[in-house]
PDB file of C-alpha atoms in Angstrom:
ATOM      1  CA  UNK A   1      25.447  56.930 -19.322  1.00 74.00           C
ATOM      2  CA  UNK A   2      22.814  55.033 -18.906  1.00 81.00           C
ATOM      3  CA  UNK A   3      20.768  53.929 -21.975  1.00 87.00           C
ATOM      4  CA  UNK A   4      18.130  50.736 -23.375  1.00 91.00           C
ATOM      5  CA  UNK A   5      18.085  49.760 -26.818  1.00 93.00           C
ATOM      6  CA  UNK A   6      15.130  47.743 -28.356  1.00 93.00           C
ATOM      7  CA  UNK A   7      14.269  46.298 -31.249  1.00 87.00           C
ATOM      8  CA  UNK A   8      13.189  48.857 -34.491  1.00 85.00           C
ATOM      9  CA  UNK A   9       9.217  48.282 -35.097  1.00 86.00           C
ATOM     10  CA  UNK A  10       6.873  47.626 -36.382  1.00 94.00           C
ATOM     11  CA  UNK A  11       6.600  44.141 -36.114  1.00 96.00           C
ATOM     12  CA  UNK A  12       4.203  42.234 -38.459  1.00 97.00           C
ATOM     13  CA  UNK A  13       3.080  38.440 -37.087  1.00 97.00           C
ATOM     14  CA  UNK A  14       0.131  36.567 -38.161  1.00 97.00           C
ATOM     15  CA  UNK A  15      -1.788  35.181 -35.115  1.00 97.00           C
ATOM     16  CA  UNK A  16      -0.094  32.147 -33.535  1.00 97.00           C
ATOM     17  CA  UNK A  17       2.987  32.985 -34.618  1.00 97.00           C
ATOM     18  CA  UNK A  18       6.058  33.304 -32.004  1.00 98.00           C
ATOM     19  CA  UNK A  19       7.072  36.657 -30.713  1.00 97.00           C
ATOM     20  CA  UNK A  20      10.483  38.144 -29.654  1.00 97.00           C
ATOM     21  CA  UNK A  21      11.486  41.491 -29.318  1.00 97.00           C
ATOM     22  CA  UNK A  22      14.896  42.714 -28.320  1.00 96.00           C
ATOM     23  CA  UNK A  23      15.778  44.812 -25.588  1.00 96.00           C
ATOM     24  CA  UNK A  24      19.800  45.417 -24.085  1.00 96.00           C
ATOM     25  CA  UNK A  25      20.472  47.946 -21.695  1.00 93.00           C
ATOM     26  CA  UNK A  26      23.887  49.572 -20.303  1.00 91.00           C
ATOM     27  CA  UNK A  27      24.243  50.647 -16.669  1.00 85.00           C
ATOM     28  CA  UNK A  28      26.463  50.995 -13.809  1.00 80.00           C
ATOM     29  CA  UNK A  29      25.362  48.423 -11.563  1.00 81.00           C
ATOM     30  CA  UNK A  30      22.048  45.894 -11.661  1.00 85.00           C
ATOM     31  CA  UNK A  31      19.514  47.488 -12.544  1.00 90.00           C
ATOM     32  CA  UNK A  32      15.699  46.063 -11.642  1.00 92.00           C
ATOM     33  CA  UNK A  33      14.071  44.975 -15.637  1.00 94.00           C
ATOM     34  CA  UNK A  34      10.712  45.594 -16.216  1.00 95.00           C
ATOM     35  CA  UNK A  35       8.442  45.482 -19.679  1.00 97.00           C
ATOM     36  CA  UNK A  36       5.478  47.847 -20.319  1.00 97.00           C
ATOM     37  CA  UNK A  37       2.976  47.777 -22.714  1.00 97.00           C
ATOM     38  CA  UNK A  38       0.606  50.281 -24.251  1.00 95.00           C
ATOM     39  CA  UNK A  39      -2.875  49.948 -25.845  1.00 93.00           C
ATOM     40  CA  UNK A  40      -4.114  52.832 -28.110  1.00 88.00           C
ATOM     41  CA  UNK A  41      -4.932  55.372 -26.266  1.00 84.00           C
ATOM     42  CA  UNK A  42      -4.150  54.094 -23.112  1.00 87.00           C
ATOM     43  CA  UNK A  43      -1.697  55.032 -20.232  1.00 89.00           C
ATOM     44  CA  UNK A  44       1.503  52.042 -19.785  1.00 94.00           C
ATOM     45  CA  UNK A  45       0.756  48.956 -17.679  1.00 95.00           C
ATOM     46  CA  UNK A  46       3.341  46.737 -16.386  1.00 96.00           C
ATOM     47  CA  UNK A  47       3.820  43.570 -18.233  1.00 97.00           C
ATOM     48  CA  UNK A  48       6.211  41.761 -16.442  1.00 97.00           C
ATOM     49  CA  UNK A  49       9.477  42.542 -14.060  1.00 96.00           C
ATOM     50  CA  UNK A  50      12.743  40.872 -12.869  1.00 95.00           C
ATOM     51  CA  UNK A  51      15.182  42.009 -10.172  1.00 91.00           C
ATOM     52  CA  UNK A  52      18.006  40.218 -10.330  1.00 90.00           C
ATOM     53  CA  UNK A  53      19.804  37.700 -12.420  1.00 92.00           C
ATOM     54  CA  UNK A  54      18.563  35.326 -14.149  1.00 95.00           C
ATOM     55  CA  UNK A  55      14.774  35.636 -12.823  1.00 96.00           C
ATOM     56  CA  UNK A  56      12.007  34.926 -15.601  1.00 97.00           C
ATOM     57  CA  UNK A  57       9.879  37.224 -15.657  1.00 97.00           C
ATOM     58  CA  UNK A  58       6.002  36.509 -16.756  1.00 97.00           C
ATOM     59  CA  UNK A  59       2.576  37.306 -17.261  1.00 97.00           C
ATOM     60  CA  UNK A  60       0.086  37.053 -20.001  1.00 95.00           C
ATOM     61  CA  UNK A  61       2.031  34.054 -22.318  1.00 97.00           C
ATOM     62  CA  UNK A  62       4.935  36.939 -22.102  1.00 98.00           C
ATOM     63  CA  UNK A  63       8.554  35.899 -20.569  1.00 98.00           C
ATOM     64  CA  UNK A  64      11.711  37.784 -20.226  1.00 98.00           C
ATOM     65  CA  UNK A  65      14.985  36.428 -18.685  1.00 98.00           C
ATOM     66  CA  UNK A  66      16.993  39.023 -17.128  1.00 96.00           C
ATOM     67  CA  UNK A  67      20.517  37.981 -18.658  1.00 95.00           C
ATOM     68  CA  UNK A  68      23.150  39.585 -16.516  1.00 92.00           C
ATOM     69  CA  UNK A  69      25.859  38.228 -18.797  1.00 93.00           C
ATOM     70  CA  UNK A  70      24.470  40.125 -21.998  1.00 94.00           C
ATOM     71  CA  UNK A  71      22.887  42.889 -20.226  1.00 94.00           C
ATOM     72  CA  UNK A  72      19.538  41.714 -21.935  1.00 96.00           C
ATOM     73  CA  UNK A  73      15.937  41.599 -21.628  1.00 97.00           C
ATOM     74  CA  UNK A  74      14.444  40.121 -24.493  1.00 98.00           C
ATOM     75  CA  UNK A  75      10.505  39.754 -24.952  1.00 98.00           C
ATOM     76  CA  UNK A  76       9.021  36.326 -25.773  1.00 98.00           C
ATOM     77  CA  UNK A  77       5.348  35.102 -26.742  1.00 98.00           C
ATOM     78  CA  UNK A  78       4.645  31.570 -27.855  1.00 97.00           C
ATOM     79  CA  UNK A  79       1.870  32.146 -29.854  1.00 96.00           C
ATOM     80  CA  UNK A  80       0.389  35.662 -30.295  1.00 97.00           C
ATOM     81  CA  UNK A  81      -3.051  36.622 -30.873  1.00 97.00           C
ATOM     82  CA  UNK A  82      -4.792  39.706 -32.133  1.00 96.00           C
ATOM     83  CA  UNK A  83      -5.181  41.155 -28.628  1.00 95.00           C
ATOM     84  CA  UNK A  84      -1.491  41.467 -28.053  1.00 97.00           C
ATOM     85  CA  UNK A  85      -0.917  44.717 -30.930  1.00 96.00           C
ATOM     86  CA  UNK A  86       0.298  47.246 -28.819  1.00 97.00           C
ATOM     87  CA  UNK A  87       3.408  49.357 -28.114  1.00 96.00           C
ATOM     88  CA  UNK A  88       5.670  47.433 -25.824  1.00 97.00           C
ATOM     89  CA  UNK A  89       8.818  49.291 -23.930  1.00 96.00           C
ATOM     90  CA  UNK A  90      11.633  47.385 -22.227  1.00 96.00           C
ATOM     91  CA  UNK A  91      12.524  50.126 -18.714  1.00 94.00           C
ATOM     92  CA  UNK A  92      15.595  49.385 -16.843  1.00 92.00           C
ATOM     93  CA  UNK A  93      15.150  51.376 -12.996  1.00 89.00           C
ATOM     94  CA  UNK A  94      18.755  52.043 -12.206  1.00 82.00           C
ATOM     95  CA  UNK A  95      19.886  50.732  -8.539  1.00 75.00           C
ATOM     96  CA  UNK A  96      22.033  54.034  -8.186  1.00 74.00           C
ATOM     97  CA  UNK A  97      19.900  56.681  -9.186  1.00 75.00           C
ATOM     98  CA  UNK A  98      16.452  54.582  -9.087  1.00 82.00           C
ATOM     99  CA  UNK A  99      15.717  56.738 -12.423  1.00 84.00           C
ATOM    100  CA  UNK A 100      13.365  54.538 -14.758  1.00 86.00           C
ATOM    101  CA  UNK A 101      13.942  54.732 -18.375  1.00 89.00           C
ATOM    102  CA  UNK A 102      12.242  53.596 -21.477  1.00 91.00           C
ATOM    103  CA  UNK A 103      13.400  52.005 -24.747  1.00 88.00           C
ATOM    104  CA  UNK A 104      11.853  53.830 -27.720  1.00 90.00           C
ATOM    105  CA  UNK A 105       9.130  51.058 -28.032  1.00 93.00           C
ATOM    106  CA  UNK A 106       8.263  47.975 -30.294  1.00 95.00           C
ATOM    107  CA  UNK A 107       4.836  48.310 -32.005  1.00 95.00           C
ATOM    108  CA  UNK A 108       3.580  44.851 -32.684  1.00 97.00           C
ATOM    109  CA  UNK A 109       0.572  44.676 -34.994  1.00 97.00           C
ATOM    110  CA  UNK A 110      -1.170  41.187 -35.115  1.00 97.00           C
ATOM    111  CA  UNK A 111      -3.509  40.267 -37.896  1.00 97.00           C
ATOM    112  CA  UNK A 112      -5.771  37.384 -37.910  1.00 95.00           C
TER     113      UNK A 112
ATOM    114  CA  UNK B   1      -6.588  52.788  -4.492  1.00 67.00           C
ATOM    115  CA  UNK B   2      -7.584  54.410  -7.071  1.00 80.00           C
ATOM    116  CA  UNK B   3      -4.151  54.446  -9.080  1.00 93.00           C
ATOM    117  CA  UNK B   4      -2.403  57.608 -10.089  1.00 96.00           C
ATOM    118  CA  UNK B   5      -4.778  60.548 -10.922  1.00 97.00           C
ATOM    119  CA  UNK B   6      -3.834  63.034 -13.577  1.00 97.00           C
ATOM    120  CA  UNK B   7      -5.779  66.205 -14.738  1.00 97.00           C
ATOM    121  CA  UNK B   8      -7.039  67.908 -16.824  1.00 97.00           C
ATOM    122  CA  UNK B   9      -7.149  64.085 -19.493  1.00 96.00           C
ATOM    123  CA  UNK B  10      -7.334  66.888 -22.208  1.00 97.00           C
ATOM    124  CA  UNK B  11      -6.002  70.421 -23.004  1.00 97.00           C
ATOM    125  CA  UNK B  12      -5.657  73.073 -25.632  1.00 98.00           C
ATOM    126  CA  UNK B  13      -4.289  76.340 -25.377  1.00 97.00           C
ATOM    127  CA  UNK B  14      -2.769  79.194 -27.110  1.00 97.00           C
ATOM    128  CA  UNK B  15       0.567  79.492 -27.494  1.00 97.00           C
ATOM    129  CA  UNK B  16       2.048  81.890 -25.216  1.00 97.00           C
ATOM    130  CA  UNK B  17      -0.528  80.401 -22.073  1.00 97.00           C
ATOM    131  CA  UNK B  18       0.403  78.820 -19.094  1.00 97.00           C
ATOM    132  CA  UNK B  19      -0.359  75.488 -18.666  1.00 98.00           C
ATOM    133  CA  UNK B  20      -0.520  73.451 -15.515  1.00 98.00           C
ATOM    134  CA  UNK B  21      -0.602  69.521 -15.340  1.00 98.00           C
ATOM    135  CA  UNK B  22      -1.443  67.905 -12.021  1.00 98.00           C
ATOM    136  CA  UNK B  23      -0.611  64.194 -11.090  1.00 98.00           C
ATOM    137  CA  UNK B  24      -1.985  62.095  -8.039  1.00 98.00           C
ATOM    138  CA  UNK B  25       0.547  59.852  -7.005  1.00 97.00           C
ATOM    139  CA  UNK B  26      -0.622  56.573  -5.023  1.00 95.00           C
ATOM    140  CA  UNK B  27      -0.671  56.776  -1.399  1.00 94.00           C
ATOM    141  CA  UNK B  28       2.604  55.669   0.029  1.00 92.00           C
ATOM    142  CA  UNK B  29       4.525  55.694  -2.857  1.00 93.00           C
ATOM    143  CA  UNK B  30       7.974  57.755  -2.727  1.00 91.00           C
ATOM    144  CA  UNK B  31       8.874  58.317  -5.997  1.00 93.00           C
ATOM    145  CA  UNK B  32       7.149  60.475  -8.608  1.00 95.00           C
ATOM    146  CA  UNK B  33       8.027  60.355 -12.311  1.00 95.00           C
ATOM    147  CA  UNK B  34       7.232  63.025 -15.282  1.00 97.00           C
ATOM    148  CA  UNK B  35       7.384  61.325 -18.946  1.00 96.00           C
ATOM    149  CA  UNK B  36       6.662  63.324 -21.943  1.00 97.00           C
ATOM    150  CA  UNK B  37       5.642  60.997 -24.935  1.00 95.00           C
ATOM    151  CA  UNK B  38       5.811  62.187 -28.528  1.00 93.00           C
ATOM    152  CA  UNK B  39       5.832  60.236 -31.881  1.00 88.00           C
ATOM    153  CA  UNK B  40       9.742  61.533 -32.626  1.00 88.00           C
ATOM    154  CA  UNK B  41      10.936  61.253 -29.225  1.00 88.00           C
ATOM    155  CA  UNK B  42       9.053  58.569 -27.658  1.00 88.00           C
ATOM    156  CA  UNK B  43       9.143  58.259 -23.980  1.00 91.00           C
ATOM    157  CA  UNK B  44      11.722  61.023 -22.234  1.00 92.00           C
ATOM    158  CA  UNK B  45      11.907  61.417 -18.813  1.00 93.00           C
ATOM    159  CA  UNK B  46      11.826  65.100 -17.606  1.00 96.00           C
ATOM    160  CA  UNK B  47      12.332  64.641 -14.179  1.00 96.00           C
ATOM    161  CA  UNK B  48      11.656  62.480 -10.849  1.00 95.00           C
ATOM    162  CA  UNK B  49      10.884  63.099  -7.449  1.00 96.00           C
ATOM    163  CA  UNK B  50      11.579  61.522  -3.974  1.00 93.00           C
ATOM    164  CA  UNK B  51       9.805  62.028  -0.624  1.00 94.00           C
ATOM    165  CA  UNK B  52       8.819  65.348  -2.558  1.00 95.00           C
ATOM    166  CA  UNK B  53      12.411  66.504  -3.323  1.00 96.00           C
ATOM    167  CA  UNK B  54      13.562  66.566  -7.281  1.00 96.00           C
ATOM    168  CA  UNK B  55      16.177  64.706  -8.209  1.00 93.00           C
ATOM    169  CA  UNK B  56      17.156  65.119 -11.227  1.00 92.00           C
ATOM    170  CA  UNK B  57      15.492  67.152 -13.535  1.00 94.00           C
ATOM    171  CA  UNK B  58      17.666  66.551 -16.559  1.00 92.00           C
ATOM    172  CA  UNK B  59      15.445  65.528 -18.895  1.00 92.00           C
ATOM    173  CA  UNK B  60      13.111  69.034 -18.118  1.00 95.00           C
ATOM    174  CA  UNK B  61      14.008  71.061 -22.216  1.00 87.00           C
ATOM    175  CA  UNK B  62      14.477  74.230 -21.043  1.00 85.00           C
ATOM    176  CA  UNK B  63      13.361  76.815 -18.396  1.00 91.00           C
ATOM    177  CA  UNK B  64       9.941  76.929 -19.742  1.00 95.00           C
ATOM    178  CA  UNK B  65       9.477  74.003 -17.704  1.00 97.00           C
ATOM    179  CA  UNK B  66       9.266  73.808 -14.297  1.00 97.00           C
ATOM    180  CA  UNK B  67       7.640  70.840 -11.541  1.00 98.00           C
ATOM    181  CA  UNK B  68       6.906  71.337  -7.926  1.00 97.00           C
ATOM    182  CA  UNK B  69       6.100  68.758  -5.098  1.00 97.00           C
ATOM    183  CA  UNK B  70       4.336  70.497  -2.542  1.00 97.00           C
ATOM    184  CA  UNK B  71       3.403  67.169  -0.512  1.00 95.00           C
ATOM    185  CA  UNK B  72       3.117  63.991  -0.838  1.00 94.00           C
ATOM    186  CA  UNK B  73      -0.488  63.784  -2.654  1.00 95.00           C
ATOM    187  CA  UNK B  74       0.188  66.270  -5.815  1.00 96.00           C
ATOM    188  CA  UNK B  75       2.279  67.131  -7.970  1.00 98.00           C
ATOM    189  CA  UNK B  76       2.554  69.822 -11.466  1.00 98.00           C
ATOM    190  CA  UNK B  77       3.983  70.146 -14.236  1.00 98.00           C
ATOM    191  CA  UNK B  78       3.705  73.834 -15.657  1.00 98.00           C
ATOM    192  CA  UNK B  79       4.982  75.269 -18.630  1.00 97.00           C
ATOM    193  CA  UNK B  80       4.987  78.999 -18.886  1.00 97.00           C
ATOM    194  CA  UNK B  81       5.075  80.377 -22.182  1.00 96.00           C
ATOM    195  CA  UNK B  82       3.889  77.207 -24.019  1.00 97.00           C
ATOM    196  CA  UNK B  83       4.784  76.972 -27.752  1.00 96.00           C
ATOM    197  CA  UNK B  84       3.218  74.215 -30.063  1.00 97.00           C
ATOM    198  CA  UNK B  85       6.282  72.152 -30.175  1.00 95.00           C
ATOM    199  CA  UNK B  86       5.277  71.464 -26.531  1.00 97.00           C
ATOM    200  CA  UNK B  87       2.281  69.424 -28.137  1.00 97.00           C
ATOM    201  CA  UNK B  88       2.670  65.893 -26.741  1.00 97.00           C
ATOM    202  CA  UNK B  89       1.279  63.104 -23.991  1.00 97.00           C
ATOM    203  CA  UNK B  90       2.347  63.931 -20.311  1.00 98.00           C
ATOM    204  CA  UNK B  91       2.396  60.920 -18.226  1.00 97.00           C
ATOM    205  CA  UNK B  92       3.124  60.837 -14.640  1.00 97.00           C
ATOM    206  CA  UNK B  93       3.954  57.657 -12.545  1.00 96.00           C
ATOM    207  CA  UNK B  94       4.716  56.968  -9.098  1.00 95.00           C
ATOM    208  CA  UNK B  95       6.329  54.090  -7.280  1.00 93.00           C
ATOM    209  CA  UNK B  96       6.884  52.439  -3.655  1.00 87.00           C
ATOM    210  CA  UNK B  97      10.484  51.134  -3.147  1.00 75.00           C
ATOM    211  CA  UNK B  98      13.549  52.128  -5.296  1.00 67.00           C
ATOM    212  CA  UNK B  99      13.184  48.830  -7.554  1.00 69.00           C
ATOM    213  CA  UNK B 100       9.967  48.277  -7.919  1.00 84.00           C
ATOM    214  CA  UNK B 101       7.666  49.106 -10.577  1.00 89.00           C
ATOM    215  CA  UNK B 102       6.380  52.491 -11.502  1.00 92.00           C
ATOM    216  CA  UNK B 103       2.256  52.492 -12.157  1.00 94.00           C
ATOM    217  CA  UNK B 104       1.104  55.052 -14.983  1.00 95.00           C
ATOM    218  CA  UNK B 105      -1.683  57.234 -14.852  1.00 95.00           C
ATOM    219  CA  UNK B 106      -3.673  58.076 -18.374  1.00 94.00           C
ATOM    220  CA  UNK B 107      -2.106  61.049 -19.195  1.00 96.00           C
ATOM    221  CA  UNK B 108      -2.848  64.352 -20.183  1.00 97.00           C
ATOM    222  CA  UNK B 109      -3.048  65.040 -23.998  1.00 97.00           C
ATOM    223  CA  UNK B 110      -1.234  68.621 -24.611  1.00 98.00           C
ATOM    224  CA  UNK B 111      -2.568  70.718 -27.454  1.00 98.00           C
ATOM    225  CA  UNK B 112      -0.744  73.661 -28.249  1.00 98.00           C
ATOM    226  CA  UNK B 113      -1.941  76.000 -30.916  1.00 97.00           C
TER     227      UNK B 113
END
């Protein structure tokens, strides 16, 4: 069925450092990509999105590639700062269902 | 718009109570998601609506559970007995065209004692 797996946290950077966390999905068809992110205590806000192969998604410094070919997602950050620790969740929406579905979640914890 | 309104932000009950979520979807938007968000289980989906008809409701745990859609402005989750295992984050999100985006609201914060 359909399914994302992403990367086990937490994950420990120091504050400039480069960010990636994984994310691969498996679905029947091409599924729209999207990446969430949680702050304590808070509800999820969209990060970024792509809907079809090979867009780059981005916002914040953040970039994902949707990677038809692998059936990946990965998360990317060029230099991280403090204000980035937070849960993120990689969510393939199914084009045949239009369910949305969550990876388990990457906490990222950034110290000065 | 306001973005999606859920209430009550906070409850506690007794186990054995009936509880009753309620989620304000944003105007226009066709689909309507349930999440339940624990520390084991992370992020499940319980079920999803469109143009106020479920469609699949195979993430709901067991017949406890139950959603309705009356229209398309509201939405609840109830759960009738609750138990304490049923402790958790309820998040519900709602969404315009098939492959867009879903936008969160803050959740309601389940207590069950």
């Amino acid at each position: 069925g359909d399914s994302v797996t992403q990367m086990e946290g937490p994950v420990t950077l120091s504050e400039e450092a480069f960010l990636t966390i994984n994310c691969t999905y498996t679905a029947t068809g091409y599924p729209s990509l999207f990446w969430y992110v949680q702050y304590p205590g808070e509800g999820l806000q969209l990060l970024l999105k792509a809907t079809k192969a090979d867009d780059k998604g981005s916002n914040k410094g953040f970039e994902a590639t949707y990677r038809k070919e692998t059936t990946s997602f990965h998360l990317e950050k060029g230099s991280v700062q403090v204000s980035d620790s937070a849960v993120y969740f990689c969510a393939p929406r199914m084009d045949s269902s239009y369910k949305l579905i969550f990876g388990s979640g990457t906490r990222l914890l950034v110290r000065p | 718009d306001a973005g999606v309104i859920q209430s009550p932000r906070h409850e506690v009950t007794e186990m054995g109570q009936e509880v009753t979520l309620r989620c304000k979807p944003i105007s226009g938007h066709d689909y309507l998601f349930w999440y339940r968000q624990t520390m084991m289980r992370g992020l499940e989906l319980l079920i999803y609506f469109n143009n106020n008809v479920p469609i699949d409701d195979s993430g709901m745990p067991e017949d406890r559970f139950s959603a309705k859609m009356p229209n398309a402005s509201f939405s609840t989750l109830k759960i009738q007995p609750s138990e304490p295992r049923d402790s958790a984050v309820y998040f519900c999100a709602s969404s315009g065209r098939s492959n867009t985006e879903a936008f969160f609201g803050q959740g309601t914060r389940l207590t069950v004692v």
